[in-house]
mmCIF file of C-alpha atoms in Angstrom:
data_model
loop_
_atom_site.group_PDB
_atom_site.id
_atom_site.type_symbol
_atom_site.label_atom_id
_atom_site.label_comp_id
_atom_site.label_asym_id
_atom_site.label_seq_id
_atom_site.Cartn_x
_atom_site.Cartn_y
_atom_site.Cartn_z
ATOM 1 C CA UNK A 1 -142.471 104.221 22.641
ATOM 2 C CA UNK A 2 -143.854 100.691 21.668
ATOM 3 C CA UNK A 3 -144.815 97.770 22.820
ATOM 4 C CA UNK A 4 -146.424 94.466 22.153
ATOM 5 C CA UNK A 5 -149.550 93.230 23.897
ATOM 6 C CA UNK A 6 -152.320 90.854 23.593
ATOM 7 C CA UNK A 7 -156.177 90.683 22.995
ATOM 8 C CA UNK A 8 -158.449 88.313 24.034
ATOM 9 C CA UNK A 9 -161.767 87.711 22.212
ATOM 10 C CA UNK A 10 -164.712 87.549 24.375
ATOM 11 C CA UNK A 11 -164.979 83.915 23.898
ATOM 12 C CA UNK A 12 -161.784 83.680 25.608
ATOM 13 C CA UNK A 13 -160.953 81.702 21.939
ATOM 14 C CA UNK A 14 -159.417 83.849 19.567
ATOM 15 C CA UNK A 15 -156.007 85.899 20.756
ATOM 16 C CA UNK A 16 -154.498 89.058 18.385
ATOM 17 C CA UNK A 17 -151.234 90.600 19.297
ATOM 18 C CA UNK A 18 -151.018 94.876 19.043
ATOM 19 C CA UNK A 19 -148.396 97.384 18.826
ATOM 20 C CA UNK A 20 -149.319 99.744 21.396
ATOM 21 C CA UNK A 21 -148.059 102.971 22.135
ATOM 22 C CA UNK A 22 -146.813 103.249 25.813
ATOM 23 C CA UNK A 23 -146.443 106.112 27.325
ATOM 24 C CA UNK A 24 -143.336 107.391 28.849
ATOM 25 C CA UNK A 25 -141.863 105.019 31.905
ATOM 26 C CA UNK A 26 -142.986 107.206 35.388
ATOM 27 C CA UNK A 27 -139.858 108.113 37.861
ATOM 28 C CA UNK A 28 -138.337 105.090 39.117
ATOM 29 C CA UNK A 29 -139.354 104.287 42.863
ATOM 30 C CA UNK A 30 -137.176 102.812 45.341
ATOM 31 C CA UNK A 31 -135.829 99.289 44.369
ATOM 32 C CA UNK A 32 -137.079 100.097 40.944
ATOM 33 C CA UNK A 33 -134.836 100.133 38.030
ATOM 34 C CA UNK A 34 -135.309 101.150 34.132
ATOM 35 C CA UNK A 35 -134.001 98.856 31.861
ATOM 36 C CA UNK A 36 -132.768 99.418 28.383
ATOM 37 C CA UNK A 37 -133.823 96.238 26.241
ATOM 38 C CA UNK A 38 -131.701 94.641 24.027
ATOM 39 C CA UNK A 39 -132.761 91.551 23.200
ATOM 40 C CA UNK A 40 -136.372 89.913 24.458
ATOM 41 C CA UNK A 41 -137.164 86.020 24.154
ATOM 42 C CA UNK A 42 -141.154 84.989 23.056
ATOM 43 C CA UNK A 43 -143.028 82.273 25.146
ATOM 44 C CA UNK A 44 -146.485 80.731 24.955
ATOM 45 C CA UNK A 45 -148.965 82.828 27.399
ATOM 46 C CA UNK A 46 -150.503 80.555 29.324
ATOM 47 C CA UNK A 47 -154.263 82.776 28.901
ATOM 48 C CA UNK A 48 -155.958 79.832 31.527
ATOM 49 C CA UNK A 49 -153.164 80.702 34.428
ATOM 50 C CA UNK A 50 -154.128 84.737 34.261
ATOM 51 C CA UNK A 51 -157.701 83.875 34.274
ATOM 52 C CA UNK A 52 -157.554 81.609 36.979
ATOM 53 C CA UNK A 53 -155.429 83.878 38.686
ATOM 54 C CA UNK A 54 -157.590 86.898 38.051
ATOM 55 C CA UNK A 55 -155.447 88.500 35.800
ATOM 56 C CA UNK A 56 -156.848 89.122 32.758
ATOM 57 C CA UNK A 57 -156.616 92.685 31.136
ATOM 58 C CA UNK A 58 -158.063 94.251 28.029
ATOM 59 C CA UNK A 59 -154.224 94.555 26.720
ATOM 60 C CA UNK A 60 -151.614 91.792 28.609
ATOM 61 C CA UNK A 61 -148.086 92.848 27.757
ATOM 62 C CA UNK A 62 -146.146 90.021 25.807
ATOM 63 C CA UNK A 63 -142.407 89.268 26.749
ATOM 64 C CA UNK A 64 -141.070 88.862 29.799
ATOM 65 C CA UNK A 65 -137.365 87.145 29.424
ATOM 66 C CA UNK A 66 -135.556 90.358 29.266
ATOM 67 C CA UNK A 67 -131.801 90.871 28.862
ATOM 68 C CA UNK A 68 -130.284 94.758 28.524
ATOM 69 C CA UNK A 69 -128.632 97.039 30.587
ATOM 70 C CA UNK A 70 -128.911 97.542 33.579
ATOM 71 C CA UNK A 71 -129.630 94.039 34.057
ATOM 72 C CA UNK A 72 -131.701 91.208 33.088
ATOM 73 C CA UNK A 73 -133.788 88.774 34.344
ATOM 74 C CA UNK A 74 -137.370 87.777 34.037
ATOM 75 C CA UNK A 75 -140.673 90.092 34.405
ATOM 76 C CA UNK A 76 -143.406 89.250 36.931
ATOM 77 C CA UNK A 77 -146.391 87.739 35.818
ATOM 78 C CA UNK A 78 -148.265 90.833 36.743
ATOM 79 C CA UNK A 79 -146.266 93.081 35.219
ATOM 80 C CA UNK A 80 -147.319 96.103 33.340
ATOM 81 C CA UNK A 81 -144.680 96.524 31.032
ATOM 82 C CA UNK A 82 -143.985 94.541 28.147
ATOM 83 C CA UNK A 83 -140.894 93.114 27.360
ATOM 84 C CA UNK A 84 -140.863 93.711 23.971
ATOM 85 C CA UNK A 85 -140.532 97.551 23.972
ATOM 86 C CA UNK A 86 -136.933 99.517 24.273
ATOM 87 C CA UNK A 87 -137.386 100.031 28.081
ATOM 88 C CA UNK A 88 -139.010 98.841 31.348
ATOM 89 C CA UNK A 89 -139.229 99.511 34.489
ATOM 90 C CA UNK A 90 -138.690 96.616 37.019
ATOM 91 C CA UNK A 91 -138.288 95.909 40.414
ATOM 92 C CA UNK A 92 -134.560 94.796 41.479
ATOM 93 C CA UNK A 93 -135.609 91.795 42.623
ATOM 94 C CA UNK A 94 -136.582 90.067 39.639
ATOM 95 C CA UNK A 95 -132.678 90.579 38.198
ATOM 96 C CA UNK A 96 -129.620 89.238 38.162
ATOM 97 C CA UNK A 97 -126.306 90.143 36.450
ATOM 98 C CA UNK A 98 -125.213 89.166 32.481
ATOM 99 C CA UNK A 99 -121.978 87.765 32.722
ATOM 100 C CA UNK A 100 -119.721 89.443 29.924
ATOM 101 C CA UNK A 101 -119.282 86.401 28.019
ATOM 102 C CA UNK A 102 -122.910 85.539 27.699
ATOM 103 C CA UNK A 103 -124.809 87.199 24.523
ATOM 104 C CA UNK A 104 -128.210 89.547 24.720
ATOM 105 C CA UNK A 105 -129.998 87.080 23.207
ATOM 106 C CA UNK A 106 -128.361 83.745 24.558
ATOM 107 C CA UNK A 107 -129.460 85.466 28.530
ATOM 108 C CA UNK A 108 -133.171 85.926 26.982
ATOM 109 C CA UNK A 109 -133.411 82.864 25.235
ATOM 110 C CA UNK A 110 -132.097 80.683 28.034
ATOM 111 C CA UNK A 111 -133.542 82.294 31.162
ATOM 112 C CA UNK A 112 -136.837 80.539 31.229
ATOM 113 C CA UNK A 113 -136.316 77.233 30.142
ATOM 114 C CA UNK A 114 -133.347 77.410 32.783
ATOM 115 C CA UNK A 115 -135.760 78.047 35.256
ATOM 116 C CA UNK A 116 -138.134 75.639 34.409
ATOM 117 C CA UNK A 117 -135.230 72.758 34.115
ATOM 118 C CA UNK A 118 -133.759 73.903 37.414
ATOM 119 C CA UNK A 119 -137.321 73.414 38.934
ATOM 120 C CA UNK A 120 -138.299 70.134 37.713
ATOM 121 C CA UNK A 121 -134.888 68.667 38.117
ATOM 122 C CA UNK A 122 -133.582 70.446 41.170
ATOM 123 C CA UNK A 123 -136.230 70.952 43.304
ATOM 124 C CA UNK A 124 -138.900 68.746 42.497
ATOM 125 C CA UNK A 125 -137.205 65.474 41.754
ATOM 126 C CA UNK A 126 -133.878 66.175 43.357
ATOM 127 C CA UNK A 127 -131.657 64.837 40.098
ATOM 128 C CA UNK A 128 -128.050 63.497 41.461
ATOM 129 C CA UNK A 129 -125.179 61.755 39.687
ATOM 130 C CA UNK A 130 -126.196 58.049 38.600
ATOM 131 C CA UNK A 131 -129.801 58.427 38.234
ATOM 132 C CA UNK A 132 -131.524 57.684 35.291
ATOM 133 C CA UNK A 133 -133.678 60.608 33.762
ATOM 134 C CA UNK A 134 -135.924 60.285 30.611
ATOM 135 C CA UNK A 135 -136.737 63.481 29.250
ATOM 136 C CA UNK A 136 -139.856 63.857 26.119
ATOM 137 C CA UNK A 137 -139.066 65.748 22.896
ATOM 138 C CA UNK A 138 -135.408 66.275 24.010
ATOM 139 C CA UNK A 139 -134.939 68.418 20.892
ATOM 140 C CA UNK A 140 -137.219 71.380 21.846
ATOM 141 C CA UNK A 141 -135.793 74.518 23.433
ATOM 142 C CA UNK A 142 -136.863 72.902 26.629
ATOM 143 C CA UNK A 143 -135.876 69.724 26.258
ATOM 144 C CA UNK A 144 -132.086 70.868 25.140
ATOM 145 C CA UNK A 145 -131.254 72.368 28.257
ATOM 146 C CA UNK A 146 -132.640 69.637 30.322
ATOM 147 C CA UNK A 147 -130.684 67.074 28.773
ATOM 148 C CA UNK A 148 -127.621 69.381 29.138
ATOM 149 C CA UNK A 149 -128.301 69.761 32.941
ATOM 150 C CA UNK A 150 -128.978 66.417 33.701
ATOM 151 C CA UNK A 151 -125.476 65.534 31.792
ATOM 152 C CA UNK A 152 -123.743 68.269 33.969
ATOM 153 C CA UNK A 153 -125.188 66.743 37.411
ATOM 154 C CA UNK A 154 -123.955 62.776 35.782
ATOM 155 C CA UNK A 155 -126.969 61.425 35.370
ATOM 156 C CA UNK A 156 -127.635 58.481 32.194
ATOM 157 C CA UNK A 157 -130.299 60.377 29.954
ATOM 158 C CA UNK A 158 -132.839 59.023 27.784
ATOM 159 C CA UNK A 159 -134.864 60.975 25.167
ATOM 160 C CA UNK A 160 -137.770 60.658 23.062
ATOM 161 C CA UNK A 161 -137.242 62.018 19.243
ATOM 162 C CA UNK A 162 -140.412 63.583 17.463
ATOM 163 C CA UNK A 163 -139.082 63.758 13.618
ATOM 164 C CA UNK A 164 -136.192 61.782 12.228
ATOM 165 C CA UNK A 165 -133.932 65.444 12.243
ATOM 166 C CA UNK A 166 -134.779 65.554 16.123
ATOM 167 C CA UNK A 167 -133.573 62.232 15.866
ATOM 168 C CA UNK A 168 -130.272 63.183 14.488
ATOM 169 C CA UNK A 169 -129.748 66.009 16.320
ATOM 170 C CA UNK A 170 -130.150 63.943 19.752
ATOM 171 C CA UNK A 171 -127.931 61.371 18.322
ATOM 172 C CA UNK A 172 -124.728 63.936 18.208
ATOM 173 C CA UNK A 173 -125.157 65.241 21.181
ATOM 174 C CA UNK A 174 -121.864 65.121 23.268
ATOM 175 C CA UNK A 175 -121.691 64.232 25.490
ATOM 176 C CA UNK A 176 -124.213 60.899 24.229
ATOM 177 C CA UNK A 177 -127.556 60.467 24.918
ATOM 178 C CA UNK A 178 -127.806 56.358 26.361
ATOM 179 C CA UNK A 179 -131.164 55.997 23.887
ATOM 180 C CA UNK A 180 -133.172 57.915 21.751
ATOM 181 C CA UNK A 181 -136.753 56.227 20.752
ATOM 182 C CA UNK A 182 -137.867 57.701 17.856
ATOM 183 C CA UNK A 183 -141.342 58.147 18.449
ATOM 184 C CA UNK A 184 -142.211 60.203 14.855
ATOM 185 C CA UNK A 185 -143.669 57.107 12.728
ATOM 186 C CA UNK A 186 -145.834 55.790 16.295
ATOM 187 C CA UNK A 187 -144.450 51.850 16.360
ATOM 188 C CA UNK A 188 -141.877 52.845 19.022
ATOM 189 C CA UNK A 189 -142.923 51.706 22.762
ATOM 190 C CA UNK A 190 -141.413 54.294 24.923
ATOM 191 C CA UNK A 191 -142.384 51.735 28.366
ATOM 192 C CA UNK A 192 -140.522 49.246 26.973
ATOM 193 C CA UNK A 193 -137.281 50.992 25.532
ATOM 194 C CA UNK A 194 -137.113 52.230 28.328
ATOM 195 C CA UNK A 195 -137.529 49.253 30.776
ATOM 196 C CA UNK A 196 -134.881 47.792 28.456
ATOM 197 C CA UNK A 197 -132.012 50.398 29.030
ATOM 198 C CA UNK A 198 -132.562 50.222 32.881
ATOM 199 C CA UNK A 199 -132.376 46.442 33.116
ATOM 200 C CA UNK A 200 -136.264 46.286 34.115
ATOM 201 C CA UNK A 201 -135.271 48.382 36.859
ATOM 202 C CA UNK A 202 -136.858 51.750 35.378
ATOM 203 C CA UNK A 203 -136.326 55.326 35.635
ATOM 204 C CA UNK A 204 -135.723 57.477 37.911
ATOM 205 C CA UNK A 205 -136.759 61.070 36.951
ATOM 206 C CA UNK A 206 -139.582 61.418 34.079
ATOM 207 C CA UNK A 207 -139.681 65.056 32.679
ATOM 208 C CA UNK A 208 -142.671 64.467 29.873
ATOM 209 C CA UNK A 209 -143.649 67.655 27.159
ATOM 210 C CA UNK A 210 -147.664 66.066 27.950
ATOM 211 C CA UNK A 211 -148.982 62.959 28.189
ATOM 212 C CA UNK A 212 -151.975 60.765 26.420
ATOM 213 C CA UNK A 213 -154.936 60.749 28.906
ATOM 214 C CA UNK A 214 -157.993 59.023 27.628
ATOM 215 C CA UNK A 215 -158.079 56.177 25.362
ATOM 216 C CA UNK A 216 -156.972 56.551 21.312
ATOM 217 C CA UNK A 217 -160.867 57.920 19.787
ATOM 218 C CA UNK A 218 -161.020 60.475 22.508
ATOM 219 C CA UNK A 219 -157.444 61.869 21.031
ATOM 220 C CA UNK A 220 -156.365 64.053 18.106
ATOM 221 C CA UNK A 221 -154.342 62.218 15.715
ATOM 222 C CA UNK A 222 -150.959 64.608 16.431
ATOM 223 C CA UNK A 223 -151.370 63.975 20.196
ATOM 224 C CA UNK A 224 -151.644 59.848 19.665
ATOM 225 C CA UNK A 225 -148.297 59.435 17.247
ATOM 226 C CA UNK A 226 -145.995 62.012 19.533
ATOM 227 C CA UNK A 227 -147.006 61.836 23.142
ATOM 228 C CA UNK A 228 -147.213 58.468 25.330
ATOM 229 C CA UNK A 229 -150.088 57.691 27.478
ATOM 230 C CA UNK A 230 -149.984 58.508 31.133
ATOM 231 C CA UNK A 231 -150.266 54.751 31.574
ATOM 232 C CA UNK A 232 -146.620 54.008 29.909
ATOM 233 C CA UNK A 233 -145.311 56.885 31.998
ATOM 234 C CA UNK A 234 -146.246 54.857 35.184
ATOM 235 C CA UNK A 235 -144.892 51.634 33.948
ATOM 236 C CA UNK A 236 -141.523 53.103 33.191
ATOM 237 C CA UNK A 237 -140.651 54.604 36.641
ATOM 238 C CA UNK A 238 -139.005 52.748 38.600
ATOM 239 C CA UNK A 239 -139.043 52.555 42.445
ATOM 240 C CA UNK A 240 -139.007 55.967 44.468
ATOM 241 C CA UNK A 241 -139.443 57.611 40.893
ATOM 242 C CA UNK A 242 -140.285 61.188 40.157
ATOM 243 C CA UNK A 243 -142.902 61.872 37.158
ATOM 244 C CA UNK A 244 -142.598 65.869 36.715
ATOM 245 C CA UNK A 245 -145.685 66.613 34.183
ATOM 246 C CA UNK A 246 -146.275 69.395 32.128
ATOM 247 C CA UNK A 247 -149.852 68.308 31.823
ATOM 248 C CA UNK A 248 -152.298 70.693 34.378
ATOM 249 C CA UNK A 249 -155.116 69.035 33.440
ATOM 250 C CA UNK A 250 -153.728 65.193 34.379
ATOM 251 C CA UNK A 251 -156.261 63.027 35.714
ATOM 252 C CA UNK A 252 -155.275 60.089 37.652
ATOM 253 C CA UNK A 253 -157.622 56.412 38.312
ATOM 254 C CA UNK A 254 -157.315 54.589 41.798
ATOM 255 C CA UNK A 255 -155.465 52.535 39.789
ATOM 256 C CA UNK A 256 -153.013 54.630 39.004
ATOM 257 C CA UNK A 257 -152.961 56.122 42.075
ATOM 258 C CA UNK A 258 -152.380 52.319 43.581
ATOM 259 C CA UNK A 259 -149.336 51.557 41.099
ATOM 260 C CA UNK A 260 -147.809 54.904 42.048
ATOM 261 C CA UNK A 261 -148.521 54.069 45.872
ATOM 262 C CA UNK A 262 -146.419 50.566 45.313
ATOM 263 C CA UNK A 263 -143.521 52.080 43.474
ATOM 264 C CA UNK A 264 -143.552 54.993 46.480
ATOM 265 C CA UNK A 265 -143.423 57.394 42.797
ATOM 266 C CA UNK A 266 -144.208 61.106 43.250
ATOM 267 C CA UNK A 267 -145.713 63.292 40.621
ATOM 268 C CA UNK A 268 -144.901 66.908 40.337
ATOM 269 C CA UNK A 269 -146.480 69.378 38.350
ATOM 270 C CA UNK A 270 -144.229 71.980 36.586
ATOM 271 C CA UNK A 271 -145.229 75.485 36.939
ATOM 272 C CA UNK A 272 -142.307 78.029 36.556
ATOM 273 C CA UNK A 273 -144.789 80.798 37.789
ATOM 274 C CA UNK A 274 -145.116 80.027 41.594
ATOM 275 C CA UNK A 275 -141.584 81.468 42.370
ATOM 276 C CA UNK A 276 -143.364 84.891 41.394
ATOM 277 C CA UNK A 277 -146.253 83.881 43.307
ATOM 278 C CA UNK A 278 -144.393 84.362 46.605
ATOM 279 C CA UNK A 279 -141.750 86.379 48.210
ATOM 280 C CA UNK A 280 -140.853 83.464 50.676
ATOM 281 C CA UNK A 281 -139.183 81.894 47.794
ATOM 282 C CA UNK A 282 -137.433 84.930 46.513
ATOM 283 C CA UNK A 283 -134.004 83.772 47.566
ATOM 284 C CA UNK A 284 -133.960 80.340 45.866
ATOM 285 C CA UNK A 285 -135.426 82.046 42.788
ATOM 286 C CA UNK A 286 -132.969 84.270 42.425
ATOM 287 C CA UNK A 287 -130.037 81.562 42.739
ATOM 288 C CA UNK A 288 -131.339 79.755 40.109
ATOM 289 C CA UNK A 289 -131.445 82.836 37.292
ATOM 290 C CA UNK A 290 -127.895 83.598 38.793
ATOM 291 C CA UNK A 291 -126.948 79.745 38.457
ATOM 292 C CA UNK A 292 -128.611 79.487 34.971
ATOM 293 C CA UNK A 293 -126.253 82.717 33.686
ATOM 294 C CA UNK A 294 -122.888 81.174 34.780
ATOM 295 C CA UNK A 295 -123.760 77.636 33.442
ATOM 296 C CA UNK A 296 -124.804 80.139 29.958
ATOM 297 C CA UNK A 297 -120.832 81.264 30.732
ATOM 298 C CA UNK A 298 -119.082 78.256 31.033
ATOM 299 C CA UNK A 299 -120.429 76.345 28.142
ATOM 300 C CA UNK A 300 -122.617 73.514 30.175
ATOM 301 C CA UNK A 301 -125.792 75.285 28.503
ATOM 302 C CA UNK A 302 -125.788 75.564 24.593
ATOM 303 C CA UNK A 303 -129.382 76.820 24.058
ATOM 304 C CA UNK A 304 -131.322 76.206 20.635
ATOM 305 C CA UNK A 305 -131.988 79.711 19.596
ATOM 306 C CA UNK A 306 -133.226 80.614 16.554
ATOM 307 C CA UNK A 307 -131.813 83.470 14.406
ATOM 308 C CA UNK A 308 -132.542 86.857 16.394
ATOM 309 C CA UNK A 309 -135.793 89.052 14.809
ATOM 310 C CA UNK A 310 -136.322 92.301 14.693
ATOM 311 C CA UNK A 311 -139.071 94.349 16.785
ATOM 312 C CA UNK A 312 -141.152 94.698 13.768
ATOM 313 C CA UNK A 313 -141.581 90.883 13.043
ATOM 314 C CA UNK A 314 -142.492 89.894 16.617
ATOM 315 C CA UNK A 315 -146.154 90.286 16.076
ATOM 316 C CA UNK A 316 -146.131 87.481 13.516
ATOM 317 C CA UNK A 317 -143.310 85.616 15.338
ATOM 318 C CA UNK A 318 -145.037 85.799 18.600
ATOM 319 C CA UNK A 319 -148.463 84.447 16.453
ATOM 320 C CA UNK A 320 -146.074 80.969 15.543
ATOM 321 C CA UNK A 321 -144.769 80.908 19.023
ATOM 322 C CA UNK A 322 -148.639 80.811 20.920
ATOM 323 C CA UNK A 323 -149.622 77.710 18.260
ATOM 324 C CA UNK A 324 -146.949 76.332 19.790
ATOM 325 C CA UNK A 325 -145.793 75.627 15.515
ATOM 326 C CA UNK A 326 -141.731 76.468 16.909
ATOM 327 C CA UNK A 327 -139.090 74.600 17.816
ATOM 328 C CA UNK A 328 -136.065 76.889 18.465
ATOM 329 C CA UNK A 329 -136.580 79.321 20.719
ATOM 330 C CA UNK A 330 -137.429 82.789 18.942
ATOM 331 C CA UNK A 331 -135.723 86.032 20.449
ATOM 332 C CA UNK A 332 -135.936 89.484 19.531
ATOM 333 C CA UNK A 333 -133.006 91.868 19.279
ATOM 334 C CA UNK A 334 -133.030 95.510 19.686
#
């Protein structure tokens, strides 16, 4: 049997993904179950997390959104088993039920991002109906399913567009978007679009896909036309806002610190991981993969998946997917 890990050069630069032969799964233990794959989605590895959490292996198993039968649900981070492989073996706790309505590869390709919206929304800047929420690159797998949640809760959504077909695509959303800022040819000024659809007032709830942090010659060009600069982020929120930042490495000046401090604005950093990271929040973890499979059912998610792949491409595919080079999300089927 199969499966798909990665390498790591000794420079900690270079990574190479390897079909491995497994060997056969050992006798399930108690509150173990085997799980016959059918469809597995791909996600950047985030190689600086395992090394900071002391997790680095010759071979790290790649895949860990997982939908078959028995169940499906998402792998630990220190999982053995790869996802991509026709079975695993994983402990009941990290599952929750497929409704019958909801595709193989719709569970795996919405399970993660799910997670990651429910935690920067939910939990971390508590979205409610009537709040304003601006959400970065709206048209990426992530960004799709916020905007869908935050629609679902009633709150006015704002979006930034990286290419003129994001652009479109935002623009017939349903049900609307109140502004997209097209940010592709760099003469858009996110700050003040968006200080303009809130009356001055600003927004609420930032979700941001990075941010700008040192001036423009310290940037690459790609970085300076599509992301805005952690000082328009703070300008934009409003009183009491949330900033929830995909950025681990942002650095903040007393004087950011000191316009935060006047608006009372929080900043949260996303990290999907830490529900793994402790069995105190085990509970709330699993009501949000159970929550994110009945919104799959009744139609309030529609994820952007791309067309399913087969085993034998996910080598390449999951080569595209580290560069970070996609922008629907990429599932295998088995």
């Amino acid at each position: 049997m199969k499966g798909l890990y990665f390498q790591q050069s000794s420079t900690n630069e270079e990574i190479t993904f390897v079909f491995q032969e497994r060997e056969n799964l050992p006798v399930t233990e108690d509150n173990y179950v085997k799980l016959q794959v059918k469809a597995c989605a791909l996600s950047q590895i985030n190689t600086k997390l395992l090394a900071e959490m002391k997790m680095e292996k010759e071979f790290f198993p790649v895949g860990r959104e997982v939908a078959g039968i028995v169940l499906d649900g998402i792998l630990p981070l220190d999982s053995e088993d790869p996802g991509l492989c026709e079975a695993v073996r994983v402990h009941e706790h990290y599952l929750v039920h497929k409704p019958e309505k909801v595709t193989w590869t719709e569970a795996a390709g919405t399970i993660r991002d799910g997670l990651r919206v429910y935690t920067a929304l939910h939990y971390l800047s508590h979205l409610s109906p009537g709040k304003s929420v601006l959400i970065m690159d709206g048209a990426s797998a992530l960004g799709t399913i916020a905007i869908q949640l935050a629609h679902h809760r009633g709150a006015k959504v704002i979006s930034t567009a990286c290419s003129l077909e994001d652009k479109q695509f935002l623009e017939r959303f349903r049900p609307p978007i109140a502004r997209v800022i097209d940010v592709s040819n760099g003469k858009a000024h996110v700050a003040e679009s968006c200080l303009e659809e809130t009356g001055g007032l600003g927004v609420d709830i930032v979700l941001d896909a990075g941010v700008r942090l040192y001036s423009k010659d310290d940037e690459p060009a790609e970085k300076l036309q599509l992301l805005p600069h952690k000082h328009d982020i703070i300008t934009l929120l409003g009183v009491g806002g949330h900033w929830v930042t995909t950025e681990e490495n942002l650095q903040l000046d007393p004087p950011d610190s000191h316009c935060l401090f006047l608006k009372g604005a929080a900043v949260a950093f996303l990290n999907d991981e830490v529900w793994n990271l402790s069995n105190v929040q085990q509970g709330k973890y699993l009501c949000i993969l159970k929550d994110v499979m009945e919104k799959l059912s009744t139609g309030v998610f529609r994820p952007q998946l791309d067309e399913p792949i087969p085993l034998y491409e996910a080598k390449v595919t999951m080569e595209v997917v580290q560069k970070n080079q996609g922008r629907k999300k990429q599932v295998v089927q088995f």
